[in-house]
PDB file of C-alpha atoms in Angstrom:
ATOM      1  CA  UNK L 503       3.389 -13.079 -20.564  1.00 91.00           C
ATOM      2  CA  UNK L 504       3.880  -9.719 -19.127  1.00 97.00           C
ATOM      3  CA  UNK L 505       3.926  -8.774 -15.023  1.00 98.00           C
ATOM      4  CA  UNK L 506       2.873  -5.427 -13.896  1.00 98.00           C
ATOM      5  CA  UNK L 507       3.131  -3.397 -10.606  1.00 98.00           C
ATOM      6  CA  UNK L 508       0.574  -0.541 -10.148  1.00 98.00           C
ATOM      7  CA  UNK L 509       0.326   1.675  -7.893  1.00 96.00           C
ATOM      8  CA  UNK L 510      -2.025   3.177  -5.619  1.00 97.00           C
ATOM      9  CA  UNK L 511      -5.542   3.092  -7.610  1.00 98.00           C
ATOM     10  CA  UNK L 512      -7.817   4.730  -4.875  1.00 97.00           C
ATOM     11  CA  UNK L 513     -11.130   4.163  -5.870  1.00 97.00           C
ATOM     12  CA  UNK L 514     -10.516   5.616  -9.342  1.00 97.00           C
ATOM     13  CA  UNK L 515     -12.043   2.366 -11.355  1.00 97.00           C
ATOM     14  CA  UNK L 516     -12.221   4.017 -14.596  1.00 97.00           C
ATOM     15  CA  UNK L 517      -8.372   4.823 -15.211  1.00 97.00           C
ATOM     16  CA  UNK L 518      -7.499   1.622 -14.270  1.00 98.00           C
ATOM     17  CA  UNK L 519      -9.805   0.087 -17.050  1.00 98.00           C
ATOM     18  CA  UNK L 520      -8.036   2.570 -19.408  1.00 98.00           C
ATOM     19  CA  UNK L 521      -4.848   1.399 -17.709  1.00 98.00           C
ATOM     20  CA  UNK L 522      -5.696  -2.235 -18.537  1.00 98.00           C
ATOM     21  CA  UNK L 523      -6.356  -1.365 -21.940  1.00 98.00           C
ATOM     22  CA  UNK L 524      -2.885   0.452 -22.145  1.00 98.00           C
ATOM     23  CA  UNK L 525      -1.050  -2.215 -21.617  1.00 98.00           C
ATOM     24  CA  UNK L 526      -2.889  -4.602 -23.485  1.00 97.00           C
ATOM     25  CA  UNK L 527      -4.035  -6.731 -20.343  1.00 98.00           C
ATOM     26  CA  UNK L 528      -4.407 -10.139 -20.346  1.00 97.00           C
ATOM     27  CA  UNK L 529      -5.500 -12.046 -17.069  1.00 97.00           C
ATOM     28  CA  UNK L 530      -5.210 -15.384 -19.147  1.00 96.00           C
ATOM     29  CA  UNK L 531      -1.509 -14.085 -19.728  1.00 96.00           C
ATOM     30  CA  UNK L 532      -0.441 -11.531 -17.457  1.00 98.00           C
ATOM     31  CA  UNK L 533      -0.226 -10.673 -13.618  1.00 98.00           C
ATOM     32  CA  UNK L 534      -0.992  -7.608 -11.975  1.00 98.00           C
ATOM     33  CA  UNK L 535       0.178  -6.516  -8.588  1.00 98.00           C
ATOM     34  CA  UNK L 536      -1.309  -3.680  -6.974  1.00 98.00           C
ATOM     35  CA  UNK L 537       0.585  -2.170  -3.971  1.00 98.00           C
ATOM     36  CA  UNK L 538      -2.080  -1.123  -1.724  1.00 98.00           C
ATOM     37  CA  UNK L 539      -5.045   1.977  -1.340  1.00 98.00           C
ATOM     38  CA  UNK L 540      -7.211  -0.023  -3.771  1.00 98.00           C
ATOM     39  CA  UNK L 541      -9.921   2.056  -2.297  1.00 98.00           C
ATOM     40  CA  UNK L 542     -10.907   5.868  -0.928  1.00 96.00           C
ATOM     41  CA  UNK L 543     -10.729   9.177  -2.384  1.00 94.00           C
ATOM     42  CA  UNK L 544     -11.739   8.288  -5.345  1.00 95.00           C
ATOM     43  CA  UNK L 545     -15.414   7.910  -7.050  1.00 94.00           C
ATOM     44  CA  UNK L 546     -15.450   3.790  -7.391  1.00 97.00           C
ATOM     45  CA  UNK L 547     -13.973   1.735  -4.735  1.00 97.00           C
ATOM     46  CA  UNK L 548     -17.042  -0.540  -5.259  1.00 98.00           C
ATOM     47  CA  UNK L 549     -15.861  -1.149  -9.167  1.00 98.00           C
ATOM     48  CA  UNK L 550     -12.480  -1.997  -8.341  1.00 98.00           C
ATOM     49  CA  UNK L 551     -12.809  -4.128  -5.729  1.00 98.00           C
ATOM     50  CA  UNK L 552     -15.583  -6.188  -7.968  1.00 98.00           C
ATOM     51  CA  UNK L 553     -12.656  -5.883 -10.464  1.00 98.00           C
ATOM     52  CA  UNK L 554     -10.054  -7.282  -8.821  1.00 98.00           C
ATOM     53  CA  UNK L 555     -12.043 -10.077  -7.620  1.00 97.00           C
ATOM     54  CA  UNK L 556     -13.238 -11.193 -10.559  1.00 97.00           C
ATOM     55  CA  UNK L 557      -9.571 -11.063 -12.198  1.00 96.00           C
ATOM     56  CA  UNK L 558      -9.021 -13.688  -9.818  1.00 87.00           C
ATOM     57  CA  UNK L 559      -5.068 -15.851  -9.329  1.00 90.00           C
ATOM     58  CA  UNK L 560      -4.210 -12.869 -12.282  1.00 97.00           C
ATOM     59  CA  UNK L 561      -4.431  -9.856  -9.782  1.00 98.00           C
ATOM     60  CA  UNK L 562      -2.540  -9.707  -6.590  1.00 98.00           C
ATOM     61  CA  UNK L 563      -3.496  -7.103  -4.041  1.00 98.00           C
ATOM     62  CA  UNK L 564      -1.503  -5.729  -1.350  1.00 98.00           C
ATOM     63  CA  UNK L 565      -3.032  -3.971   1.254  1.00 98.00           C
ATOM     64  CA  UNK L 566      -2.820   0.180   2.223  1.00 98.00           C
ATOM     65  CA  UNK L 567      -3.775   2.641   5.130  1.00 97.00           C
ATOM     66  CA  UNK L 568      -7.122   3.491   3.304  1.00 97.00           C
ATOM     67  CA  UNK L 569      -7.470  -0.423   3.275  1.00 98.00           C
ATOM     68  CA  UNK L 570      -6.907  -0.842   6.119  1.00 98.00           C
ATOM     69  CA  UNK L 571      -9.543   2.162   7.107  1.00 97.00           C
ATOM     70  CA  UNK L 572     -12.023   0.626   5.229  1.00 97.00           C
ATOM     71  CA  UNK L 573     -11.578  -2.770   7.486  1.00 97.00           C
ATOM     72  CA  UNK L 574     -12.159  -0.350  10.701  1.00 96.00           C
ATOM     73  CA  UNK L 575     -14.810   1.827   9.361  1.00 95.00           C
ATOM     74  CA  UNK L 576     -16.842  -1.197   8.875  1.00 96.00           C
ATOM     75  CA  UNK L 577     -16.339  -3.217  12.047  1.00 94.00           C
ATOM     76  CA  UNK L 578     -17.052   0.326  13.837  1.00 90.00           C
ATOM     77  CA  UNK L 579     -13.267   0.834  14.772  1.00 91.00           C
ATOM     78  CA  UNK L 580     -13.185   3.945  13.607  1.00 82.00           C
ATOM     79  CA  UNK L 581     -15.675   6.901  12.640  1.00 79.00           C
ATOM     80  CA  UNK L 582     -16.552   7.182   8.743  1.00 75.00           C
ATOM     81  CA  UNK L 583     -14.568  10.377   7.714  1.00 76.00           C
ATOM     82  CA  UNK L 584     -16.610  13.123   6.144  1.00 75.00           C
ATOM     83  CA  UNK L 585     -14.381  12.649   2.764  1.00 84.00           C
ATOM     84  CA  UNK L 586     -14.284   8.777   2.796  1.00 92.00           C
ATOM     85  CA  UNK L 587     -15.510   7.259  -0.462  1.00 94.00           C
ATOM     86  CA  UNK L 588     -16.131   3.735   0.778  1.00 95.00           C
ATOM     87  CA  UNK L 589     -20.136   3.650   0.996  1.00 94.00           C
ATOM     88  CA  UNK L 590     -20.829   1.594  -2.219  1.00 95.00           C
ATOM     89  CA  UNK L 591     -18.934  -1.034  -1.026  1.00 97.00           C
ATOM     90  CA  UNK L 592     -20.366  -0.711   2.911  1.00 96.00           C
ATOM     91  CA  UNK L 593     -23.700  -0.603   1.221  1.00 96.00           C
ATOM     92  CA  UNK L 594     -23.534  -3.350  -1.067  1.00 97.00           C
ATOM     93  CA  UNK L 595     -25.291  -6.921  -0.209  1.00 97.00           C
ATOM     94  CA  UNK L 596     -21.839  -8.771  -0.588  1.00 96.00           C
ATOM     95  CA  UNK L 597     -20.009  -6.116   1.616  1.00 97.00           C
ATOM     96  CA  UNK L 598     -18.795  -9.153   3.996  1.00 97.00           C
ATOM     97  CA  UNK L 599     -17.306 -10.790   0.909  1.00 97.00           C
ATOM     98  CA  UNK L 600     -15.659  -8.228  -0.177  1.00 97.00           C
ATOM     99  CA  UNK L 601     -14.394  -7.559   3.186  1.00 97.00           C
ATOM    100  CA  UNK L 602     -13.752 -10.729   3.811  1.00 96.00           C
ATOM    101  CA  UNK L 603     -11.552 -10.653   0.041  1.00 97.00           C
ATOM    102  CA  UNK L 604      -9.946  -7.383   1.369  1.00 97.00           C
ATOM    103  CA  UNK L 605      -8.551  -8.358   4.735  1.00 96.00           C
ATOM    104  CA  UNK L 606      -6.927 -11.609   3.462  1.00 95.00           C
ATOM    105  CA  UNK L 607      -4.826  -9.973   1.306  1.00 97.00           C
ATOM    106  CA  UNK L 608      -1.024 -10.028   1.513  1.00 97.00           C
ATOM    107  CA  UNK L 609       1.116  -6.917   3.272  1.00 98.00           C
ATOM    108  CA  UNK L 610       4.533  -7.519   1.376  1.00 98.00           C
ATOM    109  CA  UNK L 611       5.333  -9.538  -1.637  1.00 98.00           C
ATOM    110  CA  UNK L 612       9.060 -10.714  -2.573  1.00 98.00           C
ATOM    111  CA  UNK L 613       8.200 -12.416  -6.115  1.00 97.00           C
ATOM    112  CA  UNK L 614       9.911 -11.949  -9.715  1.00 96.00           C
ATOM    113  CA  UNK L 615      12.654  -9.759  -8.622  1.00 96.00           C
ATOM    114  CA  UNK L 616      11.035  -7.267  -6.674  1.00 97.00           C
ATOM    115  CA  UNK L 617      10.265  -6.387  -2.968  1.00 98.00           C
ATOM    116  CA  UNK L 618       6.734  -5.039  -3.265  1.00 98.00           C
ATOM    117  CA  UNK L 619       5.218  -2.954   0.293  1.00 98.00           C
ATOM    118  CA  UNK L 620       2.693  -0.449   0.085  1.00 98.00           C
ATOM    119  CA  UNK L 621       4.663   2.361   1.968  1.00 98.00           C
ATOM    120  CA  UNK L 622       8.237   1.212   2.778  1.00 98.00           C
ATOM    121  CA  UNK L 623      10.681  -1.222   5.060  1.00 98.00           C
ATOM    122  CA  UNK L 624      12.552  -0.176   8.168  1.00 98.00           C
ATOM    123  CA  UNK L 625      16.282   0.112   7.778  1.00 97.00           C
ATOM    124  CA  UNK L 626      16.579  -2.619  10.629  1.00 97.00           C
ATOM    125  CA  UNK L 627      14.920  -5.461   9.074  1.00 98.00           C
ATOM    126  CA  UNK L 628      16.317  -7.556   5.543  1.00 98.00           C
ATOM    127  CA  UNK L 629      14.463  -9.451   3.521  1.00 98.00           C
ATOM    128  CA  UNK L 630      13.829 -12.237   5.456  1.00 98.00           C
ATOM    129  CA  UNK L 631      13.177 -10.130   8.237  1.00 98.00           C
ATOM    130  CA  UNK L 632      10.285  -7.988   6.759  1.00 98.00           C
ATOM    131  CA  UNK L 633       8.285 -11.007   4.919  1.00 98.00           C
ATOM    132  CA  UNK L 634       8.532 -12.970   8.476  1.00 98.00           C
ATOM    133  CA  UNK L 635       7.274 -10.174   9.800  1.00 98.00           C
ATOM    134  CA  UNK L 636       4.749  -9.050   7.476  1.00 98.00           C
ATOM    135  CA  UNK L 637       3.621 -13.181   7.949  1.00 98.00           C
ATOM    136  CA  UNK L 638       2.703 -12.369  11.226  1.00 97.00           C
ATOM    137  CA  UNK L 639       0.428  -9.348  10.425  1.00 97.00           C
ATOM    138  CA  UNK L 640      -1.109 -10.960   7.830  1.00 96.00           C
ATOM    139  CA  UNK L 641      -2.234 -14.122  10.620  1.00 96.00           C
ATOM    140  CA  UNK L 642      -3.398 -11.384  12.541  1.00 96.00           C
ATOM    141  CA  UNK L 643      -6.108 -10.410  10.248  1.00 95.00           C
ATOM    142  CA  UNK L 644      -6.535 -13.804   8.854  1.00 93.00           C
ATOM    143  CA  UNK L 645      -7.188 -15.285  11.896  1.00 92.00           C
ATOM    144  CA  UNK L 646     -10.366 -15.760  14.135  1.00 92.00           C
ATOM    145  CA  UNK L 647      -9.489 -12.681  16.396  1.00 93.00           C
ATOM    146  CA  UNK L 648      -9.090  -9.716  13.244  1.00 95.00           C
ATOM    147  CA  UNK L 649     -11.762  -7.743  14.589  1.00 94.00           C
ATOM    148  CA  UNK L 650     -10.085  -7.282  17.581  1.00 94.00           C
ATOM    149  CA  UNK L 651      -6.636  -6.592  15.806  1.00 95.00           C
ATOM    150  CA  UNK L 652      -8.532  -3.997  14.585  1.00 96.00           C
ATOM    151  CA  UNK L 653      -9.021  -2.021  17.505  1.00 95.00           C
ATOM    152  CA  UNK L 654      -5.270  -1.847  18.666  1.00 94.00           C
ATOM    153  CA  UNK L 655      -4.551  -1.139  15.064  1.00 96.00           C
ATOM    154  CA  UNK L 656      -4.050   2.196  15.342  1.00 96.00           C
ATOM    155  CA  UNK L 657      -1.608   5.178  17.109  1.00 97.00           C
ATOM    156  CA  UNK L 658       1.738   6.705  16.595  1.00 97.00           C
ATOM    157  CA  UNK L 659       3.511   4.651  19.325  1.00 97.00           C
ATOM    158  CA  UNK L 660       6.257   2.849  19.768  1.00 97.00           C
ATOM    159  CA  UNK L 661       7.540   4.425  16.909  1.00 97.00           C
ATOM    160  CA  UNK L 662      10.060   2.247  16.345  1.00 97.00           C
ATOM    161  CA  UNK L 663      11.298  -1.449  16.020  1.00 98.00           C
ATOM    162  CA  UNK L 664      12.810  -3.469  18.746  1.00 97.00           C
ATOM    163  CA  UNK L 665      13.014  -7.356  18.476  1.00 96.00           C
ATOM    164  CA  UNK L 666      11.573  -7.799  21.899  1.00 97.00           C
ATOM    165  CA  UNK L 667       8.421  -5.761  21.256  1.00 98.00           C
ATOM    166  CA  UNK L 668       5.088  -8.047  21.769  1.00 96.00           C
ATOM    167  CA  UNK L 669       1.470  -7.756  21.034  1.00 96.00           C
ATOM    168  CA  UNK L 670      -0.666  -5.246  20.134  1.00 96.00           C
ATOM    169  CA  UNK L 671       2.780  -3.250  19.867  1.00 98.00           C
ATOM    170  CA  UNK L 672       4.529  -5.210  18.318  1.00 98.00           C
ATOM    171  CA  UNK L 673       1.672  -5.719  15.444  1.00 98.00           C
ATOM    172  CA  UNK L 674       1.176  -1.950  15.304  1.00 98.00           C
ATOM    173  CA  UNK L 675       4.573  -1.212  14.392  1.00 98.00           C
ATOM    174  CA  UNK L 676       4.377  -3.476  11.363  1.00 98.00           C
ATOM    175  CA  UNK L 677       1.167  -1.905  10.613  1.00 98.00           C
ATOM    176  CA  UNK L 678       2.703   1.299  10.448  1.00 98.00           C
ATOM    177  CA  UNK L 679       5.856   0.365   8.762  1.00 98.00           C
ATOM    178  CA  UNK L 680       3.969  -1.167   6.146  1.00 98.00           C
ATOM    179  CA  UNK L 681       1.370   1.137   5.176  1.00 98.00           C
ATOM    180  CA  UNK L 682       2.082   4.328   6.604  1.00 98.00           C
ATOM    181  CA  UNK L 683       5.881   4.855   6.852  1.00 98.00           C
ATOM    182  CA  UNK L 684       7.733   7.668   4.856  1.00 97.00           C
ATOM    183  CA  UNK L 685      10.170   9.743   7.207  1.00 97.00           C
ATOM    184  CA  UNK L 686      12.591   7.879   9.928  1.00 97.00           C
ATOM    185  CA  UNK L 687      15.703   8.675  11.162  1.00 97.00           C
ATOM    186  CA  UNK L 688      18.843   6.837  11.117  1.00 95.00           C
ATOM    187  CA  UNK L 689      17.790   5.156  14.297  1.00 95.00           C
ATOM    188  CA  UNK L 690      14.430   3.599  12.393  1.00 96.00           C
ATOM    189  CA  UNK L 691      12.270   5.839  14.650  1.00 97.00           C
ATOM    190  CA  UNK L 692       9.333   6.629  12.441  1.00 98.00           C
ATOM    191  CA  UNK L 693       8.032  10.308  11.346  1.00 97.00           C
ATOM    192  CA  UNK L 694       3.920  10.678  10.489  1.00 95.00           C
ATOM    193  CA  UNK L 695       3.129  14.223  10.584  1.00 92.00           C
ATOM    194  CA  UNK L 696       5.096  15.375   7.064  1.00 90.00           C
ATOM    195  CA  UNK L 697       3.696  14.190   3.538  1.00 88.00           C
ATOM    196  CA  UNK L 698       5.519  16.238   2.094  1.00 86.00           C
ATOM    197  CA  UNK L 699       8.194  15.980  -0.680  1.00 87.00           C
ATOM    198  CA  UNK L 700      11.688  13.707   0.322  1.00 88.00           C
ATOM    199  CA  UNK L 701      13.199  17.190  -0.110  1.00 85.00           C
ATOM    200  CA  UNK L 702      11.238  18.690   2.559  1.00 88.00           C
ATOM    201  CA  UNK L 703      12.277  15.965   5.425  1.00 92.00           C
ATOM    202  CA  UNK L 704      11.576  16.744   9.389  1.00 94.00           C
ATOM    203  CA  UNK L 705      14.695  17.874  11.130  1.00 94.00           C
ATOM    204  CA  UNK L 706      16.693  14.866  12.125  1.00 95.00           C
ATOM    205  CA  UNK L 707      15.041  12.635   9.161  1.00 96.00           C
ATOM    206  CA  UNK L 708      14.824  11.360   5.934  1.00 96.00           C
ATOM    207  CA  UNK L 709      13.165   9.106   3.588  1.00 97.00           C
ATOM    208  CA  UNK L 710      13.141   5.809   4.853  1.00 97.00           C
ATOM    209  CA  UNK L 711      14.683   4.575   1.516  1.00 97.00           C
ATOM    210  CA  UNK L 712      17.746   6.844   2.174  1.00 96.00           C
ATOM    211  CA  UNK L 713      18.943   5.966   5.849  1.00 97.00           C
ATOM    212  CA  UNK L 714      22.141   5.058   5.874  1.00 96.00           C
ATOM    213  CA  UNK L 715      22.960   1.100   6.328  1.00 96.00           C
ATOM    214  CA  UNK L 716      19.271  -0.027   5.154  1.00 97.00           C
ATOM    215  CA  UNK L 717      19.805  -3.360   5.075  1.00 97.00           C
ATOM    216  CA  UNK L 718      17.347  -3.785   1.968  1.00 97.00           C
ATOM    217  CA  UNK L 719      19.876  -1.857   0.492  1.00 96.00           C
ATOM    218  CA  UNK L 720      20.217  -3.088  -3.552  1.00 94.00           C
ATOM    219  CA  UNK L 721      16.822  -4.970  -3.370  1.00 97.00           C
ATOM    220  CA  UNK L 722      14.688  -4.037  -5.861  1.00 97.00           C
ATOM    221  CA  UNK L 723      11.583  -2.218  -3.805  1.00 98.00           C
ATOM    222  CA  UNK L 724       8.504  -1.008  -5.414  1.00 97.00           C
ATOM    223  CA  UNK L 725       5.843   1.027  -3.356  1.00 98.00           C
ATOM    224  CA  UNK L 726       3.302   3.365  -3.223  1.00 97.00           C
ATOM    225  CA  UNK L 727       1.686   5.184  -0.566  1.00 96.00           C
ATOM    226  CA  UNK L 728       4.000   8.842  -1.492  1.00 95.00           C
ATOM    227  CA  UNK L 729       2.103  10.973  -4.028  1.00 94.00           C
ATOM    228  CA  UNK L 730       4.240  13.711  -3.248  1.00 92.00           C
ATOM    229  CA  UNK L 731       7.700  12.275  -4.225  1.00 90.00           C
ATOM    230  CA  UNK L 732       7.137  12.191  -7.693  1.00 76.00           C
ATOM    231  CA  UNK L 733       8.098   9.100 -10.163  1.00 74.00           C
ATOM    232  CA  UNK L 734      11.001   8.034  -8.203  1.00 81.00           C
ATOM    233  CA  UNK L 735      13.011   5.609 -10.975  1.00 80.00           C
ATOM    234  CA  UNK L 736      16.283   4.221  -9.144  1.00 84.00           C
ATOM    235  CA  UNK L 737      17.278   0.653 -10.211  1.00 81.00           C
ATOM    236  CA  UNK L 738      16.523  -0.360  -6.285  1.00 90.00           C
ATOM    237  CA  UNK L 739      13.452   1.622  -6.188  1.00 95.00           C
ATOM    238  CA  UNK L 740      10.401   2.441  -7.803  1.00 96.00           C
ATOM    239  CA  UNK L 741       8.107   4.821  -6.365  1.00 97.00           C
ATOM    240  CA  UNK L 742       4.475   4.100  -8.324  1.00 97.00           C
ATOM    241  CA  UNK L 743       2.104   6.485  -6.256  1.00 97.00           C
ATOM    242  CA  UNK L 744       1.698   8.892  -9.211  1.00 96.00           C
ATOM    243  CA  UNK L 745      -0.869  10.945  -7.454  1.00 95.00           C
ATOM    244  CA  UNK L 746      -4.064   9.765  -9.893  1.00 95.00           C
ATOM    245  CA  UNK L 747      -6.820  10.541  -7.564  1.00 95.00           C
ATOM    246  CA  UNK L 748      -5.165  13.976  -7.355  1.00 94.00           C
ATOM    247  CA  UNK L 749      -5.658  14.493 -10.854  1.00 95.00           C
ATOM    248  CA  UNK L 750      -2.020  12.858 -11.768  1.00 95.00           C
ATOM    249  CA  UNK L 751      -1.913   9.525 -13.671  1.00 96.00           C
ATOM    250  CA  UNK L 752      -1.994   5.638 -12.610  1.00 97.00           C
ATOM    251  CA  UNK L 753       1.492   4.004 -13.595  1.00 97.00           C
ATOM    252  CA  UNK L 754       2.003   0.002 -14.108  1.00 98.00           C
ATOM    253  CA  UNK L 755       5.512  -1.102 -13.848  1.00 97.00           C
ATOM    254  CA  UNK L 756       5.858  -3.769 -15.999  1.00 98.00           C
ATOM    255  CA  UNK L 757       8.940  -5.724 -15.119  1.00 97.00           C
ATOM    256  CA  UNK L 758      11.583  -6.649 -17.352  1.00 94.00           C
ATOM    257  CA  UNK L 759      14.309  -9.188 -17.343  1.00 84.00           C
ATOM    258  CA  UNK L 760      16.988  -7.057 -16.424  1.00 90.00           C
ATOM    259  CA  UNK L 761      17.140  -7.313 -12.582  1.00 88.00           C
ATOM    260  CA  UNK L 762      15.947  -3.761 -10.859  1.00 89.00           C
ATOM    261  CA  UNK L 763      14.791  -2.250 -14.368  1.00 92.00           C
ATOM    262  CA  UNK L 764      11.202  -1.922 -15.129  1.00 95.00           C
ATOM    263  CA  UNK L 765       8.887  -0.158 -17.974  1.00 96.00           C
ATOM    264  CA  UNK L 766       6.576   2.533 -17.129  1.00 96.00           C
ATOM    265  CA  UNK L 767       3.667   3.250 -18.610  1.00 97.00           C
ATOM    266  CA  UNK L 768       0.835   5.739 -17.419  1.00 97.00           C
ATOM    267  CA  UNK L 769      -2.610   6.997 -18.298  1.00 97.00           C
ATOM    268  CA  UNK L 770      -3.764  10.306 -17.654  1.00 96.00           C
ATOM    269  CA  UNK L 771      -6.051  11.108 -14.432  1.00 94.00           C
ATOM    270  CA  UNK L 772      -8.944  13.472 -14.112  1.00 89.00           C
ATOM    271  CA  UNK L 773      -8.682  14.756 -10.782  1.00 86.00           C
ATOM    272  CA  UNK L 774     -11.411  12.997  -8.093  1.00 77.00           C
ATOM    273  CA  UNK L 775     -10.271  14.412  -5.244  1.00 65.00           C
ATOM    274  CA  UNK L 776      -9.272  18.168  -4.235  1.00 61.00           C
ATOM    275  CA  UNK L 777      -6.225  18.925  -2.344  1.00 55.00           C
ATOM    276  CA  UNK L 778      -6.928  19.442   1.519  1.00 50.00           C
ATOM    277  CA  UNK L 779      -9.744  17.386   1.711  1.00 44.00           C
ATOM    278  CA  UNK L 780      -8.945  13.978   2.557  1.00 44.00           C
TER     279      UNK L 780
END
């Protein structure tokens, strides 16, 4: 029995399949987790959400901004952008299904070793602390209400944590720590406008995984989300956004018994999406 982490697959259906083959996939004996962006960009979003789906209890999704997108695009939360790649699954007869599928999957997962988030943790918040509070954004969009979630889902502000934030606030901090996050400062106040390298940081920030006093510190973290950073391999940290809809590759993690170590493995990416648009 092997388990796997993979990173951001972004509508790109046919390396994953190569991907699966790669590793020798077995959903009768192996677990995959993906960390989030199943879909966008990319030329198949429809193919790998009917593939995930049908791996059934042996794939475990997490969810990603361009998830996340998806969910508002379709409940008309937001406007379809001119580069999305989400219409075979909009257009499809099941599209509630699979939307229904989508939104009920997790936001952070703390299983085998690893602390698995699509884009990263703030500094303020443990273990305990993020899966409690990546519990409550998951209710949100399990529960009755979602749609409306949805529409105070999005925005820049607050920018950062505070214990006594409440509501739509509250839920879109989370929402941004989750799936968006990649600069803060040493204060946990979040940066969105830079995607660039951890090199090339805002004045006054850093990579979220480098503030001082994180207090995830030594936890094992995998996550995606940062196509620019390059195959980050740290023993507490493994960056597996290899850039594949950018013509890079699609990397599983497969995770070994040695706490923090993992084994990479990769398949080659045409490139599905051009630089600048989208």
């Amino acid at each position: 029995m092997s388990i796997y982490m993979i990173g951001d697959v972004q509508g790109c259906d046919e390396p994953l399949g190569r991907l699966l083959e790669h590793i020798d996939f077995s959903p009768s004996r192996d677990t995959l987790y993906l960390l989030g962006d199943l879909v966008n960009r990319g030329p198949s979003s429809l193919s790998v959400i009917r593939r995930l789906i049908a791996l059934d209890g042996a794939a475990h999704s997490l969810l990603g901004n361009h998830d996340l997108h998806l969910l508002a695009a379709a409940n008309g939360v937001r406007k379809r952008h001119r580069h999305d790649t989400v219409h075979d699954i909009l257009e499809a007869p099941d599209c509630e299904a699979m939307l229904d599928w989508l939104r009920t999957r997790r936001m952070v997962v703390h299983e085998h070793g690893w602390l698995m988030v699509h884009a990263g943790v703030l500094p303020q918040w443990d273990v305990a602390d993020t899966l409690a509070l990546a519990a409550e954004l998951h209710a949100a969009l399990h529960g009755a209400d979602w749609k409306d979630f949805l529409h105070h889902m999005y925005g820049n502000e607050p920018a950062r944590w505070s214990d006594a934030l409440h509501g739509a606030d509250r839920l879109r901090v989370l929402v941004n720590a989750f799936t968006r996050l990649r600069f803060c400062n040493v204060q946990g106040e979040m940066e969105f406008e830079s995607k660039d390298s951890a090199g090339d940081a805002p004045a006054g920030f850093m990579p979220w995984f480098d503030v001082p006093g994180r207090r995830t510190a030594g936890v094992p973290i995998a996550f995606g989300h940062w196509s620019t950073l390059g195959a980050l391999q740290r023993n507490d940290l493994q960056s597996l956004d290899t850039g594949c809809v950018w013509g890079g590759c699609l990397t599983a993690a497969r995770i070994t018994g040695v706490p923090g170590q993992v084994e990479r493995l990769s398949v080659p990416c045409a490139q599905a999406r051009e630089p600048g648009k989208g």
